[in-house]
């Protein structure tokens, strides 16, 4: 999901400032350990979450938009009935698309985007020299519903 709640900061410029919560499942995650790829099995799943400040600019009358979110991101890895969450790290998402009004308050749209999250893994008390890093970089397409 990609949930944004905000307010218009400039009606003349069609500019919206928002608080954003974004979460995605990472299907078929691959891992790199000491420079070698390690492929996950079906017993491993991963997800990412991003929380931050967003800004969206609409171009009228076409209702096309560009949007950026900047904030903190984390990862969660589920493996063998245990869940591990990373430390928080830098995250951003850039997105652009178009919306069409289907009623006075609702718009439906499409968008494409680019996102990146990088965070350190939590320390392992049994291995003080461990310093794992987690990151994702992705291009994506999405459908949207907007209430105004």
XYZ file of N, CA, C and O in Angstrom:
592
model
N 0.823 -1.182 0.000
C 0.000 0.000 0.000
C 0.866 1.244 0.000
O 2.043 1.201 0.349
N 0.284 2.330 -0.401
C 0.939 3.643 -0.456
C -0.119 4.629 0.032
O -0.977 5.059 -0.735
N -0.107 4.937 1.326
C -1.139 5.763 1.943
C -0.578 7.147 2.235
O 0.483 7.276 2.845
N -1.290 8.168 1.773
C -0.867 9.552 1.984
C -2.039 10.329 2.553
O -3.158 10.201 2.073
N -1.764 11.143 3.565
C -2.785 12.043 4.085
C -2.141 13.420 4.176
O -1.033 13.567 4.701
N -2.810 14.410 3.582
C -2.174 15.711 3.523
C -3.144 16.837 3.281
O -4.356 16.673 3.370
N -2.563 17.972 2.929
C -3.355 19.178 2.698
C -2.702 20.003 1.604
O -1.491 19.928 1.385
N -3.523 20.796 0.942
C -3.037 21.708 -0.088
C -2.250 22.820 0.594
O -2.738 23.449 1.539
N -1.029 23.055 0.129
C -0.229 24.161 0.675
C -0.209 25.348 -0.264
O 0.147 26.445 0.135
N -0.576 25.125 -1.536
C -0.676 26.218 -2.496
C -1.683 25.840 -3.579
O -1.395 25.001 -4.430
N -2.858 26.474 -3.523
C -3.870 26.201 -4.556
C -3.430 26.717 -5.914
O -3.710 26.103 -6.937
N -2.724 27.851 -5.935
C -2.256 28.412 -7.211
C -1.269 27.476 -7.897
O -1.239 27.374 -9.115
N -0.429 26.814 -7.124
C 0.589 25.914 -7.675
C 0.144 24.447 -7.682
O 0.913 23.584 -8.100
N -1.073 24.156 -7.166
C -1.565 22.775 -7.069
C -0.562 21.882 -6.348
O -0.188 20.814 -6.832
N -0.126 22.327 -5.174
C 0.915 21.661 -4.396
C 0.319 21.091 -3.108
O -0.389 21.799 -2.377
N 0.616 19.800 -2.831
C 0.088 19.118 -1.655
C 1.257 18.599 -0.820
O 2.183 17.991 -1.352
N 1.209 18.802 0.491
C 2.187 18.273 1.434
C 1.495 17.156 2.210
O 0.335 17.312 2.624
N 2.180 16.024 2.407
C 1.522 14.878 3.042
C 2.453 14.114 3.972
O 3.676 14.213 3.875
N 1.839 13.355 4.870
C 2.528 12.340 5.661
C 2.248 11.022 4.952
O 1.090 10.707 4.656
N 3.298 10.251 4.671
C 3.165 9.054 3.835
C 3.578 7.799 4.591
O 4.563 7.811 5.341
N 2.836 6.725 4.382
C 3.165 5.395 4.884
C 3.093 4.448 3.689
O 2.050 4.333 3.048
N 4.210 3.792 3.387
C 4.308 2.931 2.208
C 4.854 1.578 2.657
O 5.842 1.520 3.391
N 4.223 0.507 2.236
C 4.691 -0.833 2.596
C 4.549 -1.740 1.387
O 3.537 -1.698 0.693
N 5.563 -2.559 1.155
C 5.538 -3.489 0.016
C 6.117 -4.840 0.429
O 7.080 -4.904 1.187
N 5.544 -5.895 -0.138
C 6.136 -7.222 -0.013
C 7.257 -7.325 -1.037
O 7.173 -6.753 -2.123
N 8.303 -8.030 -0.688
C 9.417 -8.270 -1.613
C 9.325 -9.737 -2.012
O 9.637 -10.625 -1.224
N 8.847 -9.984 -3.221
C 8.664 -11.368 -3.644
C 9.975 -11.930 -4.194
O 10.699 -11.249 -4.901
N 10.266 -13.163 -3.826
C 11.477 -13.830 -4.302
C 12.746 -13.076 -3.990
O 13.549 -12.832 -4.881
N 12.949 -12.678 -2.713
C 14.147 -11.890 -2.405
C 15.430 -12.661 -2.684
O 15.477 -13.886 -2.548
N 16.443 -11.952 -3.132
C 17.782 -12.545 -3.282
C 18.704 -11.857 -2.293
O 18.509 -10.686 -1.954
N 19.678 -12.566 -1.839
C 20.594 -12.063 -0.820
C 22.006 -12.158 -1.352
O 22.343 -13.048 -2.124
N 22.838 -11.262 -0.925
C 24.255 -11.326 -1.245
C 25.008 -11.424 0.075
O 24.805 -10.602 0.976
N 25.847 -12.432 0.200
C 26.623 -12.648 1.415
C 28.090 -12.684 1.028
O 28.514 -13.557 0.267
N 28.843 -11.711 1.507
C 30.266 -11.592 1.176
C 30.504 -11.608 -0.331
O 31.428 -12.253 -0.827
N 29.638 -10.935 -1.077
C 29.809 -10.802 -2.524
C 29.216 -11.926 -3.352
O 29.232 -11.873 -4.573
N 28.671 -12.977 -2.719
C 28.071 -14.091 -3.452
C 26.561 -14.055 -3.286
O 26.057 -13.836 -2.184
N 25.819 -14.260 -4.396
C 24.368 -14.281 -4.320
C 23.883 -15.540 -3.625
O 24.388 -16.633 -3.878
N 22.907 -15.367 -2.725
C 22.258 -16.470 -2.028
C 20.783 -16.350 -2.363
O 20.181 -15.306 -2.131
N 20.178 -17.372 -2.939
C 18.781 -17.300 -3.345
C 17.891 -17.824 -2.235
O 18.195 -18.829 -1.610
N 16.803 -17.121 -1.999
C 15.909 -17.502 -0.912
C 15.065 -18.699 -1.315
O 14.897 -19.006 -2.481
N 14.525 -19.337 -0.310
C 13.614 -20.455 -0.528
C 12.204 -19.963 -0.226
O 11.997 -18.830 0.181
N 11.236 -20.837 -0.393
C 9.853 -20.442 -0.118
C 9.627 -20.201 1.371
O 8.592 -19.673 1.747
N 10.552 -20.596 2.238
C 10.384 -20.376 3.673
C 10.840 -18.988 4.097
O 10.736 -18.638 5.254
N 11.333 -18.192 3.155
C 11.788 -16.839 3.462
C 10.876 -15.842 2.757
O 10.580 -15.973 1.577
N 10.419 -14.836 3.502
C 9.690 -13.737 2.882
C 10.230 -12.441 3.463
O 10.780 -12.415 4.558
N 10.076 -11.383 2.710
C 10.590 -10.092 3.152
C 9.600 -9.001 2.776
O 8.822 -9.135 1.833
N 9.636 -7.923 3.546
C 8.814 -6.756 3.233
C 9.585 -5.512 3.641
O 10.562 -5.584 4.391
N 9.147 -4.384 3.114
C 9.776 -3.112 3.428
C 8.700 -2.108 3.786
O 7.560 -2.212 3.325
N 9.066 -1.145 4.622
C 8.139 -0.087 4.996
C 8.881 1.240 4.947
O 10.073 1.306 5.267
N 8.173 2.279 4.527
C 8.747 3.616 4.465
C 7.745 4.587 5.084
O 6.543 4.515 4.804
N 8.245 5.487 5.927
C 7.430 6.528 6.538
C 8.146 7.847 6.325
O 9.341 7.949 6.598
N 7.400 8.837 5.807
C 8.078 10.091 5.532
C 7.144 11.221 5.168
O 5.919 11.127 5.298
N 7.751 12.274 4.686
C 7.059 13.479 4.240
C 6.996 13.430 2.718
O 7.990 13.130 2.059
N 5.823 13.744 2.173
C 5.652 13.727 0.724
C 5.210 15.077 0.200
O 4.591 15.871 0.912
N 5.544 15.315 -1.037
C 5.073 16.510 -1.728
C 4.606 16.077 -3.114
O 5.256 15.267 -3.769
N 3.447 16.584 -3.524
C 2.854 16.240 -4.818
C 2.480 17.513 -5.550
O 1.900 18.427 -4.970
N 2.812 17.555 -6.835
C 2.494 18.689 -7.702
C 1.593 18.184 -8.820
O 1.939 17.236 -9.527
N 0.405 18.781 -8.955
C -0.518 18.452 -10.040
C -0.388 19.488 -11.146
O -0.224 20.669 -10.876
N -0.445 19.025 -12.384
C -0.408 19.896 -13.559
C -1.802 19.900 -14.176
O -2.273 18.871 -14.646
N -2.441 21.035 -14.122
C -3.818 21.147 -14.597
C -3.841 21.771 -15.985
O -2.944 22.533 -16.305
N -4.799 21.480 -16.809
C -6.027 20.731 -16.533
C -5.899 19.227 -16.767
O -6.863 18.491 -16.606
N -4.727 18.724 -17.121
C -4.590 17.304 -17.454
C -4.662 16.392 -16.226
O -4.860 15.193 -16.366
N -4.476 16.943 -15.019
C -4.471 16.184 -13.765
C -3.314 15.187 -13.713
O -3.390 14.164 -13.048
N -2.226 15.499 -14.434
C -0.997 14.716 -14.311
C -0.280 15.194 -13.045
O -0.471 16.330 -12.613
N 0.545 14.310 -12.449
C 1.210 14.683 -11.206
C 2.607 14.079 -11.119
O 2.921 13.078 -11.770
N 3.424 14.704 -10.285
C 4.693 14.130 -9.842
C 4.671 14.185 -8.323
O 4.069 15.079 -7.726
N 5.309 13.203 -7.710
C 5.260 13.085 -6.261
C 6.600 12.566 -5.750
O 7.222 11.718 -6.392
N 7.018 13.055 -4.606
C 8.229 12.566 -3.963
C 7.988 12.347 -2.484
O 7.295 13.143 -1.837
N 8.517 11.257 -1.948
C 8.459 10.967 -0.519
C 9.884 10.735 -0.043
O 10.647 10.008 -0.682
N 10.233 11.348 1.081
C 11.562 11.197 1.669
C 11.388 10.917 3.151
O 10.605 11.589 3.829
N 12.104 9.908 3.660
C 11.953 9.582 5.071
C 12.806 8.416 5.498
O 13.928 8.235 5.022
N 12.248 7.598 6.400
C 12.948 6.447 6.954
C 12.289 5.161 6.487
O 11.059 5.096 6.366
N 13.119 4.141 6.248
C 12.616 2.849 5.816
C 13.191 1.727 6.650
O 14.291 1.852 7.201
N 12.449 0.634 6.766
C 12.909 -0.564 7.466
C 12.555 -1.796 6.638
O 11.715 -1.743 5.742
N 13.181 -2.904 6.980
C 12.907 -4.194 6.351
C 12.463 -5.173 7.419
O 12.907 -5.096 8.564
N 11.595 -6.106 7.023
C 11.230 -7.210 7.896
C 11.456 -8.498 7.126
O 11.011 -8.629 5.988
N 12.131 -9.429 7.743
C 12.407 -10.722 7.127
C 11.787 -11.798 7.999
O 12.009 -11.831 9.213
N 10.961 -12.650 7.377
C 10.335 -13.776 8.065
C 11.032 -15.042 7.598
O 11.040 -15.344 6.404
N 11.608 -15.779 8.560
C 12.338 -16.996 8.221
C 12.181 -18.000 9.354
O 12.443 -17.664 10.525
N 11.758 -19.187 9.015
C 11.651 -20.282 9.979
C 10.893 -19.853 11.239
O 11.376 -19.996 12.361
N 9.721 -19.286 11.065
C 8.846 -18.854 12.160
C 9.433 -17.774 13.060
O 9.058 -17.645 14.216
N 10.385 -17.010 12.561
C 10.879 -15.863 13.327
C 10.872 -14.633 12.427
O 11.027 -14.740 11.212
N 10.677 -13.472 13.051
C 10.646 -12.212 12.315
C 11.782 -11.335 12.811
O 11.971 -11.176 14.006
N 12.503 -10.759 11.854
C 13.613 -9.867 12.168
C 13.352 -8.547 11.467
O 13.016 -8.528 10.279
N 13.496 -7.442 12.184
C 13.299 -6.116 11.608
C 14.619 -5.362 11.656
O 15.321 -5.398 12.675
N 14.947 -4.676 10.574
C 16.203 -3.917 10.489
C 16.106 -2.622 11.277
O 15.036 -2.221 11.752
N 17.224 -1.939 11.376
C 17.228 -0.575 11.870
C 16.588 0.304 10.805
O 16.399 -0.104 9.671
N 16.254 1.535 11.162
C 15.704 2.479 10.187
C 16.847 3.103 9.394
O 17.916 3.370 9.924
N 16.602 3.320 8.099
C 17.595 3.940 7.230
C 16.923 4.870 6.236
O 15.697 4.985 6.183
N 17.719 5.521 5.410
C 17.212 6.497 4.443
C 16.349 5.813 3.383
O 16.679 4.741 2.889
N 15.240 6.481 3.021
C 14.330 5.946 2.013
C 13.739 7.094 1.200
O 13.525 8.186 1.722
N 13.489 6.808 -0.090
C 12.783 7.788 -0.912
C 12.002 7.077 -2.007
O 12.294 5.937 -2.372
N 10.985 7.779 -2.504
C 10.190 7.295 -3.627
C 9.851 8.484 -4.510
O 9.477 9.545 -4.014
N 9.988 8.311 -5.821
C 9.582 9.309 -6.810
C 8.538 8.660 -7.701
O 8.693 7.496 -8.098
N 7.466 9.391 -8.008
C 6.364 8.793 -8.763
C 5.737 9.860 -9.660
O 5.695 11.034 -9.301
N 5.223 9.440 -10.807
C 4.505 10.339 -11.704
C 3.387 9.592 -12.392
O 3.497 8.398 -12.652
N 2.289 10.294 -12.662
C 1.167 9.633 -13.309
C 0.057 10.595 -13.656
O 0.260 11.806 -13.740
N -1.131 10.043 -13.836
C -2.303 10.832 -14.179
C -3.515 10.239 -13.481
O -3.606 9.033 -13.291
N -4.444 11.132 -13.101
C -5.688 10.712 -12.476
C -6.875 11.254 -13.260
O -6.775 12.300 -13.902
N -7.994 10.522 -13.201
C -9.234 10.923 -13.851
C -10.326 10.944 -12.802
O -10.503 9.963 -12.061
N -11.061 12.052 -12.728
C -12.149 12.175 -11.751
C -13.326 11.320 -12.204
O -13.780 11.421 -13.332
N -13.824 10.475 -11.282
C -14.966 9.626 -11.576
C -16.198 10.083 -10.792
O -17.294 9.579 -11.020
N -16.007 11.021 -9.854
C -17.112 11.661 -9.135
C -16.586 12.989 -8.599
O -15.428 13.349 -8.852
N -17.406 13.704 -7.846
C -16.959 14.993 -7.304
C -15.786 14.844 -6.337
O -14.984 15.762 -6.196
N -15.684 13.694 -5.648
C -14.653 13.510 -4.624
C -13.608 12.446 -4.947
O -12.581 12.374 -4.276
N -13.837 11.571 -5.919
C -12.959 10.432 -6.172
C -12.286 10.508 -7.535
O -12.928 10.809 -8.528
N -10.991 10.190 -7.535
C -10.225 10.074 -8.764
C -9.568 8.711 -8.840
O -9.148 8.158 -7.829
N -9.479 8.140 -10.027
C -8.752 6.890 -10.262
C -7.572 7.204 -11.166
O -7.685 8.035 -12.072
N -6.437 6.543 -10.917
C -5.268 6.883 -11.696
C -4.288 5.751 -11.893
O -4.461 4.646 -11.370
N -3.250 6.057 -12.661
C -2.129 5.157 -12.907
C -0.847 5.955 -12.702
O -0.830 7.174 -12.878
N 0.207 5.253 -12.323
C 1.488 5.931 -12.104
C 2.628 4.940 -12.280
O 2.447 3.726 -12.190
N 3.803 5.477 -12.522
C 5.045 4.715 -12.515
C 5.981 5.408 -11.539
O 5.856 6.611 -11.277
N 6.919 4.632 -10.996
C 7.798 5.241 -10.018
C 9.108 4.516 -9.838
O 9.366 3.468 -10.445
N 9.919 5.098 -8.960
C 11.243 4.589 -8.602
C 11.376 4.760 -7.096
O 11.020 5.816 -6.555
N 11.871 3.727 -6.398
C 12.020 3.802 -4.944
C 13.311 3.136 -4.512
O 13.820 2.220 -5.172
N 13.840 3.600 -3.373
C 15.064 3.033 -2.809
C 14.997 3.115 -1.284
O 14.564 4.128 -0.733
N 15.406 2.042 -0.623
C 15.543 2.007 0.832
C 16.881 1.348 1.138
O 17.237 0.342 0.535
N 17.619 1.910 2.086
C 18.871 1.320 2.557
C 18.904 1.422 4.080
O 18.688 2.501 4.637
N 19.142 0.296 4.752
C 19.149 0.278 6.215
C 20.143 -0.759 6.712
O 20.385 -1.770 6.043
N 20.700 -0.511 7.877
C 21.583 -1.486 8.516
C 20.744 -2.550 9.205
O 19.686 -2.261 9.767
N 21.241 -3.777 9.174
C 20.608 -4.855 9.911
C 20.853 -4.604 11.399
O 21.785 -3.888 11.780
N 20.026 -5.187 12.247
C 20.241 -5.045 13.692
C 21.497 -5.796 14.093
O 21.869 -6.802 13.497
N 22.139 -5.290 15.123
C 23.362 -5.925 15.626
C 23.039 -7.313 16.181
O 21.945 -7.562 16.686
N 24.008 -8.211 16.076
C 23.877 -9.564 16.597
C 24.793 -9.685 17.809
O 26.019 -9.693 17.661
N 24.217 -9.762 19.030
C 25.061 -9.815 20.235
C 26.028 -10.997 20.247
O 27.099 -10.923 20.834
N 25.659 -12.095 19.562
C 26.545 -13.261 19.543
C 27.670 -13.112 18.520
O 28.588 -13.927 18.484
N 27.594 -12.073 17.660
C 28.614 -11.849 16.645
C 28.863 -10.337 16.537
O 28.341 -9.675 15.641
N 29.682 -9.772 17.439
C 29.868 -8.318 17.481
C 30.464 -7.721 16.199
O 30.295 -6.532 15.939
N 31.140 -8.518 15.375
C 31.740 -7.980 14.158
C 30.750 -7.935 12.990
O 31.070 -7.413 11.931
N 29.523 -8.453 13.183
C 28.514 -8.470 12.119
C 28.055 -7.052 11.805
O 27.780 -6.264 12.695
N 27.975 -6.737 10.498
C 27.493 -5.415 10.076
C 26.715 -5.543 8.774
O 27.121 -5.031 7.753
N 25.575 -6.229 8.832
C 24.766 -6.442 7.643
C 24.074 -5.174 7.169
O 23.711 -4.310 7.961
N 23.923 -5.058 5.859
C 23.225 -3.927 5.250
C 22.148 -4.477 4.315
O 22.383 -5.435 3.591
N 20.986 -3.856 4.346
C 19.871 -4.260 3.514
C 19.501 -3.093 2.610
O 19.528 -1.936 3.037
N 19.143 -3.386 1.354
C 18.707 -2.315 0.460
C 17.843 -2.892 -0.658
O 17.973 -4.063 -1.012
N 16.952 -2.043 -1.174
C 16.177 -2.365 -2.362
C 16.149 -1.138 -3.257
O 16.156 -0.007 -2.783
N 16.142 -1.394 -4.548
C 15.948 -0.350 -5.548
C 14.985 -0.935 -6.567
O 15.187 -2.050 -7.028
N 13.927 -0.191 -6.868
C 12.926 -0.777 -7.760
C 12.242 0.270 -8.615
O 12.133 1.434 -8.222
N 11.803 -0.164 -9.779
C 10.886 0.577 -10.634
C 9.544 -0.128 -10.495
O 9.491 -1.350 -10.380
N 8.445 0.625 -10.513
C 7.147 0.002 -10.300
C 6.043 0.747 -11.041
O 6.220 1.894 -11.446
N 4.922 0.065 -11.214
C 3.712 0.660 -11.748
C 2.609 0.465 -10.719
O 2.643 -0.509 -9.948
N 1.646 1.375 -10.676
C 0.609 1.274 -9.667
C -0.711 1.863 -10.180
O -0.731 2.693 -11.072
N -1.792 1.397 -9.590
C -3.115 1.970 -9.780
C -3.466 2.718 -8.508
O -3.042 2.329 -7.418
N -4.230 3.808 -8.618
C -4.528 4.594 -7.424
C -5.987 4.995 -7.353
O -6.675 5.087 -8.377
N -6.423 5.264 -6.140
C -7.726 5.860 -5.861
C -7.462 7.035 -4.936
O -6.798 6.882 -3.914
N -7.958 8.205 -5.278
C -7.729 9.421 -4.500
C -9.053 10.006 -4.049
O -9.971 10.173 -4.854
N -9.148 10.309 -2.742
C -10.320 10.990 -2.200
C -9.922 12.412 -1.892
O -8.913 12.674 -1.239
N -10.702 13.359 -2.374
C -10.397 14.779 -2.167
C -11.600 15.469 -1.559
O -12.662 15.469 -2.073
